[in-house]
Every structure is written in structure tokens, then in C-alpha cells.
Amino acid sequence: MIIDAHSHVHNPVEQHIALLDEAGVDKAILFATRPHPERATTLDELKGEMAVLSQSLAGSGEGLAAALCELDDAVAAHPDRFVGFGSVDLTRPGAEVAAAVEEAGRKWRGIGELTPPPGGADLLEPVLRAAGDLPVVVHGAAPTTAADLATIGALARKYPRTPLVISQLGGRHWIDAIELVRETPNLWLELSTASLVFSVRLAIAEVPDRTLFGSDAPYGDPALARALVERVTPSKTVRAAVLGGNAARLLGP
């Protein structure tokens, strides 16, 4: 089974299903989203969607409830194609975050994609304290800093029961991300939106059992992301693990 480990709700959702079909992807882990760049048909419209993205990446909790309703609707419409991960507002008090994680755990297969503000990775601790063995996905590209990655690594070591996924290969700090995942058994690395082909090859070579194919659709394309993994992974066994087997283990039974 081919599993895209990183995607966001599309509007309309049928557009996403078509992309998965074209790429030969069976299922996608689906995150809520506030911006919808796939709706933009002009540069000005895209700038408007990116402004919403900037607010989200800065840690704003505004609009999260509506985004989670969209996630509900997408998973309900296509339960055979989407595995929903719920999100929580990291700006809320720790007790409220913990309660939201427990509620999400009853409904979803994981938590994510969480995006602390720059220098704010310590805000993840209430989530990890409450998550138990529920997978948690953390935004890895900008605005995540090298110091944030170090904090994520320290938190993973503090809460070894929780599978913690660094998305987008850690962005510009991909070397740090690979080293962290290699050294930390409960850290995983999702490979979407990598800017360098050899970064994907090296990530898979270093941690073949904890790297995950992902597209970050609609920001990336499932067919292109799959082709990159296949291109840099000569071993059929490792390729099958990265394209779906590892994600299946992460999700559990």
C-alpha cells in the first residue's frame, strides 16, 4: 500500500482524490489547513491565501475550528482514502491543550501538523505529555529554526513513548534533522518539499525504517514526490517501506 504521509485538505476535495489516483497513492494522512492555495487562479488570490498561511505559521489559532470541520467533512466523504490527524491550538493553556489532545485521540489517528512559532518548540510539551503512543507530526520547514529542532529532539527523548514526526525533512536544517532522527528511536522524518535530491537519498539511507514518503499537497505533488523517492531508492524493500510500509507501522493496527 502506498501512503502519502503528509497532505492537507483540498477545496474541492475531489481535486485531491484525482491527484492521489494519478500518483497511484492508496491513502493519505490528512491535516487540517486554513489557507487553500489550490483555489487561487491569480497571483493576487495566491497572495491572499499565503497571508493566511503566514498567520498560521506565526502560531495564530484563528480559524482552526473551521479548518477542523473541513477535515471532518473530507474524511467522512472518503474514509477509504484519508487518515485524519487532528490539530490543537498551542497558544492555549497547557491543561486545555492536554484536553484537546485527549479528545483528538478518541477521534483521529494522530495529532498534526503542529506549527509552533519560531523559537517556540517548547509549546509542544503539553501535547507530548498527553499524547502517549499517539503519533504527533511537527512542521519541519521555516519558520522552524535549528534551535527548535534541537528542542524537538530533547522533547522526543523526554517522551520516548510518543512517535514524533518531523515533517518536510526539516527544511533548510535537513542535516540536523537526519542526525536527530538517526539518534532518537521515536523520531521519524517525513520527506516532502525537499529542495535537494540528495537530501532525500541520504535521509533514506540513514534511517530507512523511519522515513516517510509525503507530498505536502497542495504545496507539493504526490506523483512528483513519489517519483523522487523511487528515483533515489534502488532497494525495492526499502522503497516499499518508505512509500507506505513505514507509515503503516506508524499508524499501527
Short mmCIF file of C-alpha atoms in Angstrom, two decimals, residues 68-244:
data_model
loop_
_atom_site.label_atom_id
_atom_site.label_comp_id
_atom_site.label_asym_id
_atom_site.label_seq_id
_atom_site.Cartn_x
_atom_site.Cartn_y
_atom_site.Cartn_z
CA LEU A 68 -11.11 21.03 11.56
CA CYS A 69 -14.70 20.98 10.28
CA GLU A 70 -13.30 20.81 6.73
CA LEU A 71 -11.12 17.90 7.82
CA ASP A 72 -14.14 16.14 9.31
CA ASP A 73 -16.04 16.51 6.05
CA ALA A 74 -13.18 15.28 3.85
CA VAL A 75 -12.52 12.17 5.93
CA ALA A 76 -16.24 11.40 6.21
CA ALA A 77 -16.62 11.68 2.42
CA HIS A 78 -13.60 9.45 1.67
CA PRO A 79 -12.80 7.25 4.68
CA ASP A 80 -11.10 4.72 2.42
CA ARG A 81 -8.57 7.30 1.16
CA PHE A 82 -7.88 9.63 4.09
CA VAL A 83 -6.44 9.06 7.55
CA GLY A 84 -7.29 12.13 9.61
CA PHE A 85 -4.91 13.79 12.07
CA GLY A 86 -6.43 16.40 14.36
CA SER A 87 -4.75 19.65 15.39
CA VAL A 88 -4.69 21.63 18.63
CA ASP A 89 -4.12 25.30 19.44
CA LEU A 90 -0.67 25.53 21.02
CA THR A 91 -1.39 29.03 22.31
CA ARG A 92 -3.94 27.74 24.83
CA PRO A 93 -3.03 26.91 28.47
CA GLY A 94 -1.35 23.54 28.95
CA ALA A 95 -4.38 21.91 30.60
CA GLU A 96 -6.60 22.93 27.67
CA VAL A 97 -4.04 21.61 25.18
CA ALA A 98 -3.92 18.28 27.01
CA ALA A 99 -7.70 18.01 26.99
CA ALA A 100 -7.77 18.79 23.25
CA VAL A 101 -5.16 16.09 22.60
CA GLU A 102 -7.17 13.52 24.52
CA GLU A 103 -10.32 14.46 22.59
CA ALA A 104 -8.46 14.31 19.26
CA GLY A 105 -7.02 10.93 20.18
CA ARG A 106 -10.51 9.50 20.53
CA LYS A 107 -11.43 10.75 17.06
CA TRP A 108 -8.27 10.75 14.94
CA ARG A 109 -5.25 8.54 14.25
CA GLY A 110 -2.74 11.20 15.27
CA ILE A 111 -2.06 14.87 16.02
CA GLY A 112 -0.67 17.32 13.49
CA GLU A 113 0.59 19.10 11.66
CA LEU A 114 1.58 21.34 14.59
CA THR A 115 3.45 24.57 13.88
CA PRO A 116 4.91 26.36 16.88
CA PRO A 117 6.08 29.94 16.28
CA PRO A 118 9.82 30.47 15.74
CA GLY A 119 11.69 29.67 18.94
CA GLY A 120 8.53 28.19 20.44
CA ALA A 121 9.03 24.43 20.05
CA ASP A 122 8.75 24.07 23.82
CA LEU A 123 5.00 24.69 23.34
CA LEU A 124 4.83 21.10 22.10
CA GLU A 125 5.49 19.66 25.55
CA PRO A 126 1.84 19.63 26.79
CA VAL A 127 0.92 17.79 23.57
CA LEU A 128 3.60 15.15 24.03
CA ARG A 129 2.81 14.76 27.71
CA ALA A 130 -0.79 13.89 26.81
CA ALA A 131 -0.24 12.02 23.53
CA GLY A 132 1.01 8.70 24.86
CA ASP A 133 1.56 6.43 21.85
CA LEU A 134 -0.48 8.66 19.51
CA PRO A 135 1.72 9.90 16.60
CA VAL A 136 2.45 13.63 16.56
CA VAL A 137 3.59 15.49 13.42
CA VAL A 138 5.52 18.76 13.74
CA HIS A 139 6.16 21.28 10.97
CA GLY A 140 9.83 20.97 9.98
CA ALA A 141 10.42 23.75 7.43
CA ALA A 142 10.56 27.51 8.08
CA PRO A 143 9.73 29.09 10.46
CA THR A 144 11.15 26.13 12.41
CA THR A 145 14.69 27.01 13.42
CA ALA A 146 17.75 24.89 14.16
CA ALA A 147 17.20 25.64 17.85
CA ASP A 148 13.58 24.44 17.51
CA LEU A 149 14.79 21.17 16.02
CA ALA A 150 17.14 20.71 18.97
CA THR A 151 14.20 21.32 21.32
CA ILE A 152 12.09 18.80 19.40
CA GLY A 153 14.88 16.26 19.79
CA ALA A 154 15.09 16.90 23.54
CA LEU A 155 11.32 16.56 23.90
CA ALA A 156 11.36 13.30 21.94
CA ARG A 157 13.93 11.91 24.35
CA LYS A 158 11.85 13.10 27.31
CA TYR A 159 8.71 11.38 25.95
CA PRO A 160 10.07 8.23 24.27
CA ARG A 161 6.67 6.55 24.09
CA THR A 162 5.35 9.09 21.58
CA PRO A 163 6.20 8.72 17.86
CA LEU A 164 7.19 12.25 16.81
CA VAL A 165 7.43 13.08 13.11
CA ILE A 166 9.49 15.99 11.77
CA SER A 167 7.85 16.99 8.50
CA GLN A 168 9.35 18.42 5.31
CA LEU A 169 12.77 16.89 6.03
CA GLY A 170 13.47 19.70 8.48
CA GLY A 171 13.56 22.33 5.73
CA ARG A 172 16.90 24.09 5.38
CA HIS A 173 18.10 22.28 8.51
CA TRP A 174 17.80 18.87 6.90
CA ILE A 175 21.23 17.65 8.00
CA ASP A 176 20.37 18.40 11.63
CA ALA A 177 17.02 16.66 11.17
CA ILE A 178 18.57 13.49 9.74
CA GLU A 179 21.09 13.34 12.57
CA LEU A 180 18.39 13.85 15.19
CA VAL A 181 16.18 11.12 13.76
CA ARG A 182 19.10 8.73 13.37
CA GLU A 183 19.99 9.17 17.05
CA THR A 184 16.47 9.21 18.53
CA PRO A 185 14.40 6.00 18.21
CA ASN A 186 10.96 7.63 18.49
CA LEU A 187 11.68 10.37 15.93
CA TRP A 188 10.53 9.95 12.32
CA LEU A 189 11.29 12.03 9.24
CA GLU A 190 8.78 12.92 6.52
CA LEU A 191 10.36 13.81 3.16
CA SER A 192 8.09 16.31 1.39
CA THR A 193 9.16 19.58 -0.27
CA ALA A 194 12.87 18.75 -0.13
CA SER A 195 14.86 21.21 -2.24
CA LEU A 196 17.82 18.87 -2.83
CA VAL A 197 17.52 15.42 -4.36
CA PHE A 198 20.49 14.07 -2.45
CA SER A 199 18.97 15.14 0.88
CA VAL A 200 16.15 12.65 0.27
CA ARG A 201 18.62 9.96 -0.77
CA LEU A 202 20.75 10.47 2.34
CA ALA A 203 17.75 10.59 4.69
CA ILE A 204 16.50 7.25 3.37
CA ALA A 205 20.00 5.74 3.52
CA GLU A 206 20.50 6.83 7.14
CA VAL A 207 17.05 5.92 8.55
CA PRO A 208 15.27 3.64 6.06
CA ASP A 209 12.87 2.34 8.73
CA ARG A 210 11.68 5.80 9.90
CA THR A 211 11.49 7.90 6.73
CA LEU A 212 8.09 8.61 5.21
CA PHE A 213 7.04 9.50 1.68
CA GLY A 214 4.91 12.63 1.72
CA SER A 215 3.82 15.28 -0.76
CA ASP A 216 2.63 18.21 1.40
CA ALA A 217 -0.13 18.57 -1.18
CA PRO A 218 -1.37 21.06 -2.33
CA TYR A 219 2.07 22.69 -1.86
CA GLY A 220 3.67 19.62 -3.42
CA ASP A 221 2.50 16.99 -5.88
CA PRO A 222 2.02 13.31 -4.92
CA ALA A 223 3.22 11.98 -8.29
CA LEU A 224 6.42 14.04 -8.23
CA ALA A 225 7.13 13.25 -4.57
CA ARG A 226 6.67 9.53 -5.22
CA ALA A 227 8.90 9.67 -8.29
CA LEU A 228 11.68 11.31 -6.27
CA VAL A 229 11.60 8.59 -3.61
CA GLU A 230 11.64 5.89 -6.27
CA ARG A 231 14.48 7.60 -8.13
CA VAL A 232 16.83 7.70 -5.13
CA THR A 233 15.91 4.32 -3.58
CA PRO A 234 17.35 1.39 -5.55
CA SER A 235 16.35 -1.25 -2.99
CA LYS A 236 12.81 -2.49 -3.64
CA THR A 237 12.43 -3.47 0.00
CA VAL A 238 13.44 -0.04 1.30
CA ARG A 239 11.37 1.69 -1.37
CA ALA A 240 8.27 -0.21 -0.29
CA ALA A 241 8.93 0.72 3.34
CA VAL A 242 9.36 4.44 2.62
CA LEU A 243 6.38 4.60 0.26
CA GLY A 244 3.97 3.01 2.71
#
